[in-house]
Short mmCIF file of C-alpha atoms in Angstrom, two decimals:
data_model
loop_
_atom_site.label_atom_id
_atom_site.label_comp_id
_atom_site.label_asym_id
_atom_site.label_seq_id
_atom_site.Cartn_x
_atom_site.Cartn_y
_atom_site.Cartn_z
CA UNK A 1 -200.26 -217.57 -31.39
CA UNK A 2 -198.88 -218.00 -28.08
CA UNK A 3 -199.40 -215.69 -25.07
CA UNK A 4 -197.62 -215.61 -21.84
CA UNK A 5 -200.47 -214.49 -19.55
CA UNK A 6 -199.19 -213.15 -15.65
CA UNK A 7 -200.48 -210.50 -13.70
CA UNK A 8 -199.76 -212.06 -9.81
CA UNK A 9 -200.21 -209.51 -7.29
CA UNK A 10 -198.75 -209.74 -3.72
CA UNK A 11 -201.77 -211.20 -2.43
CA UNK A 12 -201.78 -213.46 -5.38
CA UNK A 13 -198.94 -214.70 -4.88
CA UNK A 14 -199.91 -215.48 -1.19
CA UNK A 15 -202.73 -217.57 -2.49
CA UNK A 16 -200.46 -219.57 -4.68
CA UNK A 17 -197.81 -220.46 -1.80
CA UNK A 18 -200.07 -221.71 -0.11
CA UNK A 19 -202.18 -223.78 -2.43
CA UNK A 20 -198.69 -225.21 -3.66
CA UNK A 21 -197.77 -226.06 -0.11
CA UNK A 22 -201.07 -228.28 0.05
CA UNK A 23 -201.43 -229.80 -3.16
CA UNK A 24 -197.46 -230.66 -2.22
CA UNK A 25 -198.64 -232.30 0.74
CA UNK A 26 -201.82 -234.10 -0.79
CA UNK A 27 -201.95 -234.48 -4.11
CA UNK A 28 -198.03 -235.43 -4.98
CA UNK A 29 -197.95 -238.26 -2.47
CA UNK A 30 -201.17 -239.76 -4.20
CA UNK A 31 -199.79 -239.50 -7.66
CA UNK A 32 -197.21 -241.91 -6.58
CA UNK A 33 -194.97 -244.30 -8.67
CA UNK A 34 -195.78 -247.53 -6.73
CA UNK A 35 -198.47 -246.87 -5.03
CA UNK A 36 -201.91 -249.69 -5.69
CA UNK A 37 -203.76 -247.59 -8.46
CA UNK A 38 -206.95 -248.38 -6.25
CA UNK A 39 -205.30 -246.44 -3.57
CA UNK A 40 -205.15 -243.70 -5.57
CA UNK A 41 -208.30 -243.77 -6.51
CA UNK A 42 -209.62 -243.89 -2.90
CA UNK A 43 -207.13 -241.10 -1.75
CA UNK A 44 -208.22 -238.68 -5.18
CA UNK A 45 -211.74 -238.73 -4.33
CA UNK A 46 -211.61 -237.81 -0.55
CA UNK A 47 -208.98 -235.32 -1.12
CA UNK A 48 -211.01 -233.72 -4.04
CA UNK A 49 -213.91 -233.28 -1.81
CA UNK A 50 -211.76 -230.26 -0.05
CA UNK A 51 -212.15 -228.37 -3.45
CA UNK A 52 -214.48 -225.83 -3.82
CA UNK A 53 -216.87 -226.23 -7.07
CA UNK A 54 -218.81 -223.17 -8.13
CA UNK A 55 -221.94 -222.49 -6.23
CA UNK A 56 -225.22 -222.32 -8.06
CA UNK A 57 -224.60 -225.80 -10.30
CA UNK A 58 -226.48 -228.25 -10.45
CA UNK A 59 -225.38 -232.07 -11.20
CA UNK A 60 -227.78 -234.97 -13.05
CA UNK A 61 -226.33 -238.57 -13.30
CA UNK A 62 -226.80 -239.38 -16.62
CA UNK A 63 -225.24 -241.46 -19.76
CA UNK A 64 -224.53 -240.44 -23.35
CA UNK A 65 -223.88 -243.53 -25.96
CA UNK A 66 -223.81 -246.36 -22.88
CA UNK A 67 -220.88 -244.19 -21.56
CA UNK A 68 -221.35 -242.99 -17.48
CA UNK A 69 -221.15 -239.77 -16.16
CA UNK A 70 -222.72 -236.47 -15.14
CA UNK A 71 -224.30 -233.77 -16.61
CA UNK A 72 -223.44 -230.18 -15.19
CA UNK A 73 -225.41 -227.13 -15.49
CA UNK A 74 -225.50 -223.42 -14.02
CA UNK A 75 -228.56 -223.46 -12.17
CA UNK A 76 -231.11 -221.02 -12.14
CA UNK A 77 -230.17 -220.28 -16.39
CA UNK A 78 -231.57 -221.52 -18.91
CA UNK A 79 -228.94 -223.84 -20.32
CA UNK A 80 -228.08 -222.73 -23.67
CA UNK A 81 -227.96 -224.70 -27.06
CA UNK A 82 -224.20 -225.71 -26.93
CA UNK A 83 -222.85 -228.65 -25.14
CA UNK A 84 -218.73 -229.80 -23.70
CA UNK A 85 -217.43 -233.10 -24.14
CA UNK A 86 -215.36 -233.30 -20.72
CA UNK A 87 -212.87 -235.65 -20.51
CA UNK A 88 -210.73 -235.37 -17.46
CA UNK A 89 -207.05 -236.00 -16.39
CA UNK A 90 -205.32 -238.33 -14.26
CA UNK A 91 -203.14 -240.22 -16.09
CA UNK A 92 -206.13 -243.03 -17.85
CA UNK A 93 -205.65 -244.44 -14.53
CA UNK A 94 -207.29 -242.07 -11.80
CA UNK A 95 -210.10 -240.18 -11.83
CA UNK A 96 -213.64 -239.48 -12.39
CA UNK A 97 -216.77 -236.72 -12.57
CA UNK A 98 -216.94 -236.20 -9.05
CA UNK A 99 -212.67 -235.42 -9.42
CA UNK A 100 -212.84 -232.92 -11.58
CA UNK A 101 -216.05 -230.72 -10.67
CA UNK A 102 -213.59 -227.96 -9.40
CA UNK A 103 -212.95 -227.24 -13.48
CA UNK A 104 -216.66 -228.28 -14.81
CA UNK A 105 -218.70 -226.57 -12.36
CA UNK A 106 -216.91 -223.28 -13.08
CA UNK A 107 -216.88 -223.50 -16.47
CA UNK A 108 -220.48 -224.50 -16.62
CA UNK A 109 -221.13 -221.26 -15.08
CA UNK A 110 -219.08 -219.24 -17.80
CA UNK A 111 -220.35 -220.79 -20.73
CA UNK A 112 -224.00 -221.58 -19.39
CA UNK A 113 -223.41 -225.03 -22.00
CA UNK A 114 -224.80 -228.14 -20.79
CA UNK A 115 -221.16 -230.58 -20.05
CA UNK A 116 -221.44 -234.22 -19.59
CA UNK A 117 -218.20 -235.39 -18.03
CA UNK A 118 -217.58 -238.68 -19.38
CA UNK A 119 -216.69 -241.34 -16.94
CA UNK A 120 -214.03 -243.28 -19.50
CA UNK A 121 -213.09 -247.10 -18.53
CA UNK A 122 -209.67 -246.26 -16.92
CA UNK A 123 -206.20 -248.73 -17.28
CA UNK A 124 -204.88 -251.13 -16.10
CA UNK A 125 -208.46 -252.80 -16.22
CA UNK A 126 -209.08 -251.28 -19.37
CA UNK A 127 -205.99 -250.53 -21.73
CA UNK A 128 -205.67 -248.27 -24.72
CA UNK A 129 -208.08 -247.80 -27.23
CA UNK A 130 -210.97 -247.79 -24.31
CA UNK A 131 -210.66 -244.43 -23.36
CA UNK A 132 -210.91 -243.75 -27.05
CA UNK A 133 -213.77 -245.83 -27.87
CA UNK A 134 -216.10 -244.56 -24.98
CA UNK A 135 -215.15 -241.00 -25.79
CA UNK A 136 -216.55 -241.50 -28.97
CA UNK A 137 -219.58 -243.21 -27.69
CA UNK A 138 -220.36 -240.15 -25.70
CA UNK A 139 -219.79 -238.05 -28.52
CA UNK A 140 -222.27 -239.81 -30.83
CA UNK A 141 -224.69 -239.90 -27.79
CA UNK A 142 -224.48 -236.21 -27.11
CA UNK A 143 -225.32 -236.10 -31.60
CA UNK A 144 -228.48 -238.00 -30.28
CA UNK A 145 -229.89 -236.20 -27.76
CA UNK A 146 -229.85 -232.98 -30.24
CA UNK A 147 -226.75 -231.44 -30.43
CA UNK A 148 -225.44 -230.95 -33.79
CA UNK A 149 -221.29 -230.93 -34.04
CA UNK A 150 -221.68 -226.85 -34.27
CA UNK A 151 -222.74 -227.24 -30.96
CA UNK A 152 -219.84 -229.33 -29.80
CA UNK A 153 -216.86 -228.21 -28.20
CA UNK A 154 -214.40 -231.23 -26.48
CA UNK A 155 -212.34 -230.28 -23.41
CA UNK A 156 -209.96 -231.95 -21.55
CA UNK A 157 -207.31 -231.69 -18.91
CA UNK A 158 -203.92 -233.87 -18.84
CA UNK A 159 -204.35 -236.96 -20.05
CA UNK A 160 -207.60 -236.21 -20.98
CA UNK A 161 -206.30 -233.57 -22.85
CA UNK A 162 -204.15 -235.95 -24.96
CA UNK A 163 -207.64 -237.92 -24.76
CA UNK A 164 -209.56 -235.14 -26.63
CA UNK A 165 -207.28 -234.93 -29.31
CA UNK A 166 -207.33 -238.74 -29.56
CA UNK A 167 -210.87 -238.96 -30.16
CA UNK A 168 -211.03 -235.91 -32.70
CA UNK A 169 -208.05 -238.04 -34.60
CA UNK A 170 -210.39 -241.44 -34.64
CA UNK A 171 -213.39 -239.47 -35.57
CA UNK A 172 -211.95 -238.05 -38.55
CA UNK A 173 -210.39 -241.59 -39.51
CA UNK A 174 -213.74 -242.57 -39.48
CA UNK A 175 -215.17 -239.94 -41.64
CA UNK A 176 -217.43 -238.67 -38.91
CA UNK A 177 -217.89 -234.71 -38.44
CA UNK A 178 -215.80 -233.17 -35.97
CA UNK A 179 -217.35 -230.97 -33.16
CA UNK A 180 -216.67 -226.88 -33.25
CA UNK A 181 -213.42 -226.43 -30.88
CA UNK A 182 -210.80 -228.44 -29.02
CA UNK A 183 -209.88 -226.83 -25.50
CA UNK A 184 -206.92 -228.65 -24.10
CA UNK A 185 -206.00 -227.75 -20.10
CA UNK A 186 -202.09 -229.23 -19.69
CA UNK A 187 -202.43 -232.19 -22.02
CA UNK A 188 -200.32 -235.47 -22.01
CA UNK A 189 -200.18 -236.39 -25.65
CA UNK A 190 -196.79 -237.83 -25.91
CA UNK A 191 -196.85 -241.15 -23.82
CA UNK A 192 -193.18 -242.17 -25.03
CA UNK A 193 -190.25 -240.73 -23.06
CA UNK A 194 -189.28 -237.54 -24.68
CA UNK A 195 -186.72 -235.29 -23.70
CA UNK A 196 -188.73 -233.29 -21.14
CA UNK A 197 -185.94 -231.33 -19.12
CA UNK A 198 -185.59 -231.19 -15.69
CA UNK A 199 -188.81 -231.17 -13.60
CA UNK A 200 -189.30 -227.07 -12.47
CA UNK A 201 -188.90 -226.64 -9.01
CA UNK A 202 -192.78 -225.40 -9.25
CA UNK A 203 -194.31 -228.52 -10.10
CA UNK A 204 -196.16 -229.43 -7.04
CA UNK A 205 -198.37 -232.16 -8.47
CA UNK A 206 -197.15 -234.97 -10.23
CA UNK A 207 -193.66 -236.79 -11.08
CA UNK A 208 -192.39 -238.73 -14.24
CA UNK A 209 -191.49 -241.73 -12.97
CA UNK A 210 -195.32 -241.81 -12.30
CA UNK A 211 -196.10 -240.58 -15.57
CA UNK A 212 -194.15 -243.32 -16.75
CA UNK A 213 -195.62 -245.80 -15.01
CA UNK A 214 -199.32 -244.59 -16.08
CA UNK A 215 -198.37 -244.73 -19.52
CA UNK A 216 -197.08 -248.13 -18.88
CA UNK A 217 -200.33 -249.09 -17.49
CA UNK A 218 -202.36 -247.30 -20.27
CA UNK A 219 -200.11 -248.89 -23.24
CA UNK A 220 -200.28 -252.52 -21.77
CA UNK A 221 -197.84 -253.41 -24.90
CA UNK A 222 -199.18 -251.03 -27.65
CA UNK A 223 -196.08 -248.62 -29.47
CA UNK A 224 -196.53 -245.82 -27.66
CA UNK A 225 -196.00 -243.80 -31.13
CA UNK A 226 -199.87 -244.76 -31.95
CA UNK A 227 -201.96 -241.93 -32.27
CA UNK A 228 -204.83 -243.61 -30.64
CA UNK A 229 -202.24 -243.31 -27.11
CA UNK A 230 -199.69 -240.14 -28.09
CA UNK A 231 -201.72 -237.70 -30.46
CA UNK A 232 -198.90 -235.89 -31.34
CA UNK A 233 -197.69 -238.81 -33.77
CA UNK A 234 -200.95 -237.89 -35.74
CA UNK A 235 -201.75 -236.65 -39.11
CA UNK A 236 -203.11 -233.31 -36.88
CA UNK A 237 -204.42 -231.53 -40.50
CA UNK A 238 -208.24 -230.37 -40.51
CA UNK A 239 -208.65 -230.37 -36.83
CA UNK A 240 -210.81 -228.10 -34.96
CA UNK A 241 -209.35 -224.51 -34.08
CA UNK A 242 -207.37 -225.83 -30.98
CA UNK A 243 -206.80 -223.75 -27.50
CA UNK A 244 -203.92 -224.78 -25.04
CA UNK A 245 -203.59 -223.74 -21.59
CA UNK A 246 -200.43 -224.72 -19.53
CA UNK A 247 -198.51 -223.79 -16.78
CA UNK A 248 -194.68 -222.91 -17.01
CA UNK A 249 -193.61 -224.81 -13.95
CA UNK A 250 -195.15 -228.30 -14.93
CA UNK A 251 -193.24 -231.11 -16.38
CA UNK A 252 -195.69 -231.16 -19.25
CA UNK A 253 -194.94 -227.90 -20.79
CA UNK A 254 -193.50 -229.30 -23.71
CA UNK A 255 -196.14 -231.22 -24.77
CA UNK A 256 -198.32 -228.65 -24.98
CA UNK A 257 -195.27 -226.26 -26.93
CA UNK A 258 -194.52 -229.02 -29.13
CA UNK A 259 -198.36 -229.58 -29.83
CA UNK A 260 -198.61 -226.00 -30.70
CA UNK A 261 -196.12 -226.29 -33.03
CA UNK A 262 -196.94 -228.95 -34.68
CA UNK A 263 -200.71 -227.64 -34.78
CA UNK A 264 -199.35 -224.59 -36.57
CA UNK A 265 -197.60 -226.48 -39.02
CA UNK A 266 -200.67 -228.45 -40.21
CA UNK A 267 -202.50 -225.39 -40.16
CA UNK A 268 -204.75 -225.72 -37.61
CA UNK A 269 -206.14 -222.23 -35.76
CA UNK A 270 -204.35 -222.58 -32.61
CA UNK A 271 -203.74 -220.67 -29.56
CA UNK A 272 -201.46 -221.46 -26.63
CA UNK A 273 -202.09 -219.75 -23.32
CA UNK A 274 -198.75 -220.24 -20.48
CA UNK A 275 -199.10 -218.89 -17.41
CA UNK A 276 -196.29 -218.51 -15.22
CA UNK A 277 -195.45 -219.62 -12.18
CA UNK A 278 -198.58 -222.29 -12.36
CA UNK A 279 -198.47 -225.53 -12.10
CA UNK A 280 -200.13 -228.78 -13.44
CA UNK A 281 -203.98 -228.33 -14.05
CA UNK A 282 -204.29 -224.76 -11.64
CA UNK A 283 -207.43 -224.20 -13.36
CA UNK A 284 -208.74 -227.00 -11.06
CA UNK A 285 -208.36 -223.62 -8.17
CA UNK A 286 -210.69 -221.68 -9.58
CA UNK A 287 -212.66 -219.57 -6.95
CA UNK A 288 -209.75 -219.28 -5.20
CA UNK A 289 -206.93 -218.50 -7.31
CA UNK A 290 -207.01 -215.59 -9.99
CA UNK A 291 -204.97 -217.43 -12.71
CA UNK A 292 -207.47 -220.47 -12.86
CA UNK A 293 -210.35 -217.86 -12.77
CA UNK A 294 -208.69 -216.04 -16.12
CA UNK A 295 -207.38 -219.05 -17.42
CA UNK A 296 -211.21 -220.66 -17.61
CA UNK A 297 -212.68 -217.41 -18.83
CA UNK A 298 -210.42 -217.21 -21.54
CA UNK A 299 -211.71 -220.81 -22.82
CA UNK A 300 -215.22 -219.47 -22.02
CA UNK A 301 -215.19 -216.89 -24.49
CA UNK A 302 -212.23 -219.30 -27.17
CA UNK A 303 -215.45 -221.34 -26.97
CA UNK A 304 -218.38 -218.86 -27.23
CA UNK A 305 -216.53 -217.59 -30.20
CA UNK A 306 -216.04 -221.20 -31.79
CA UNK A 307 -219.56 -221.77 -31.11
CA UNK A 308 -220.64 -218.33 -32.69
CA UNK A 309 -218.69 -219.37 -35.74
#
C-alpha cells in the first residue's frame, strides 16, 4: 500500500522554509563530495547539537554483542518489553548515536521500547560487510539480554535504512530468526548508479556526486550488486512486514518506490508512507515540524501493531 500523506498548513509551511533554508546552509555543505570524511564527522556532530531531542529521555552508554552505542529510554515510564535495533544514516561514512538522537529520542517516547543505537564501524576504515557484521552482533546481543525476536523491531534511516534490510537479508542466510518489523526512514539500498532523475529542487540535504563517492568508500572494490551493500539485489521473500517513509523532494525517492515494489512482489506486508514537499530524513525535525511528528507516530503505532502481532 502506498499513501501520500500532506496536510501543511500556512504556518507549516513557514516552519519548513525555514528549516530548509538552514539545513541548506549547514548540513549540504558538510555532506560534501571532497571534503576529508573526518571533517565531516567533526562538522555533523557540532551541527547536530542545534537539534532538539525530546525532553524527558534518558541516555545509558552501553554495548550489545561487543558492538558500541547507547541505550535510549522515555524517562519517568516504565520501559516496556519491546526493544529497536537503530541503525542510523549517513552514508556508512558519517555518523553516530549522539547524530541521530533527534529521531531516537522521539521515538523512544512514542513507543516507550528500550532502542540501542548501534554505533557500526563506518568506511573508509572499515569497508563493506562491517556495518553488516556489527549489526548482527547487536542483534544477537539484544537476544541475550532477554529480548526474544517478537520483541524486535530494526529501524533505520538512509543508509542505515539500506543497513537494516542488509542485516535482516544475512540473518536469514544464516538461518537465524528474524525480529517482528522492519521500519525504514529514506533508505539507500541501491549503491550502484541507477537512473535516479533529476535531483528535486527540494532536496536541501545531500547530493549524488556525494552519494557516489560514499558508496565508493563503503564498496572499497566489492560489486555493488551484492546484497550485503545494495539490498535491493536480494532474494527479499519472507522478510518482516516492512514500513517505508520518504520524502518526495529527496533524490532517494526511488529507492524507497522501487523497494516497495519489489517488496510487494515477493510478498512481503509492506507499506510506503511519501510525504510531500519533505526532504531527506525530516523525521530528524521532530518537535518542530508537524510532518516528522506524524511521520514517527505512524511507525510508533506500524510497530506497536507488529509487536502486538
Amino acid at each position: 500500500m502506498t499513501q501520500a500523506i500532506s496536510s501543511e498548513g500556512w504556518f507549516e509551511r513557514l516552519i519548513a522554509a525555514v528549516l530548509r533554508a538552514v539545513l541548506r546552509a549547514t548540513l549540504r555543505p558538510t555532506f560534501r563530495a571532497g571534503r576529508p570524511i573526518p571533517e565531516q564527522r567533526r562538522r555533523l556532530e557540532l551541527i547536530t547539537r542545534l537539534t532538539l531531542p525530546a525532553r524527558g529521555v534518558a541516555y545509558l552508554a552501553a554495548s550489545c554483542g561487543g558492538v558500541p552505542g547507547e541505550f535510549v529510554r522515555a524517562s519517568g515510564v516504565v520501559p516496556g518489553s519491546s526493544a529497536i535495533l537503530y541503525l542510523h544514516g549517513g552514508a556508512y561514512c558519517v555518523g553516530s548515536h549522539v547524530t541521530h538522537r533527534s529521531v531516537t529520542s522521539h521515538l523512544a517516547r512514542r513507543t516507550v521500547a528500550n532502542i540501542f543505537v548501534a554505533d557500526y564501524r563506518l568506511a573508509p576504515e572499515h569497508p563493506c560487510p562491517a556495518a553488516v557484521d556489527d549489526a548482527i552482533e547487536a542483534y544477537r546481543g539484544l537476544r541475550e539480554q532477554g529480548w526474544g525476536p517478537g520483541q524486535i523491531a530494526f529501524v533505520g534511516d538512509s543508509a542505515g535504512g539500506g543497513l537494516t534490510l542488509s542485516t535482516a537479508l544475512k540473518l536469514r542466510e544464516l538461518g537465524e530468526t528474524l525480529p517482528a518489523a522492519l521500519v525504514l526512514l529514506s533508505p539507500w539500498v541501491d549503491l550502484g548508479n541507477p537512473d535516479r532523475g533529476q535531483p528535486p529542487p527540494g532536496e536541501v540535504m545531500i547530493s549524488l556526486p556525494w552519494v557516489r563517492e560514499c558508496a565508493g568508500l563503503y564498496l572499497a572494490g566489492r560489486d555493488a550488486r551484492d546484497p550485503l551493500a545494495s539490498p535491493i539485489q536480494g532474494e527479499l521473500r519472507g522478510l518482516p512486514p516492512t514500513l517505508i517513509q520518504v520524502g518526495q523532494d529527496e533524490i532517494l525517492l526511488q529507492d524507497s518506490r522501487r523497494l516497495h515494489a519489489a517488496l510487494v512482489a515477493a510478498d512481503v506486508p509492506t507499506q510506503l508512507e511519501e510525504y510531500p514537499r519533505r526532504w531527506h530524513v525530516f523525521q530528524a525535525n521532530a518537535g518542530v515540524l508537524a510532518d516528522a511528528d506524524r511521520a514517527l507516530e505512524s511507525a510508533a503505532g506500524f510497530l506497536r501493531q507488529s509487536w502486538a502481532a
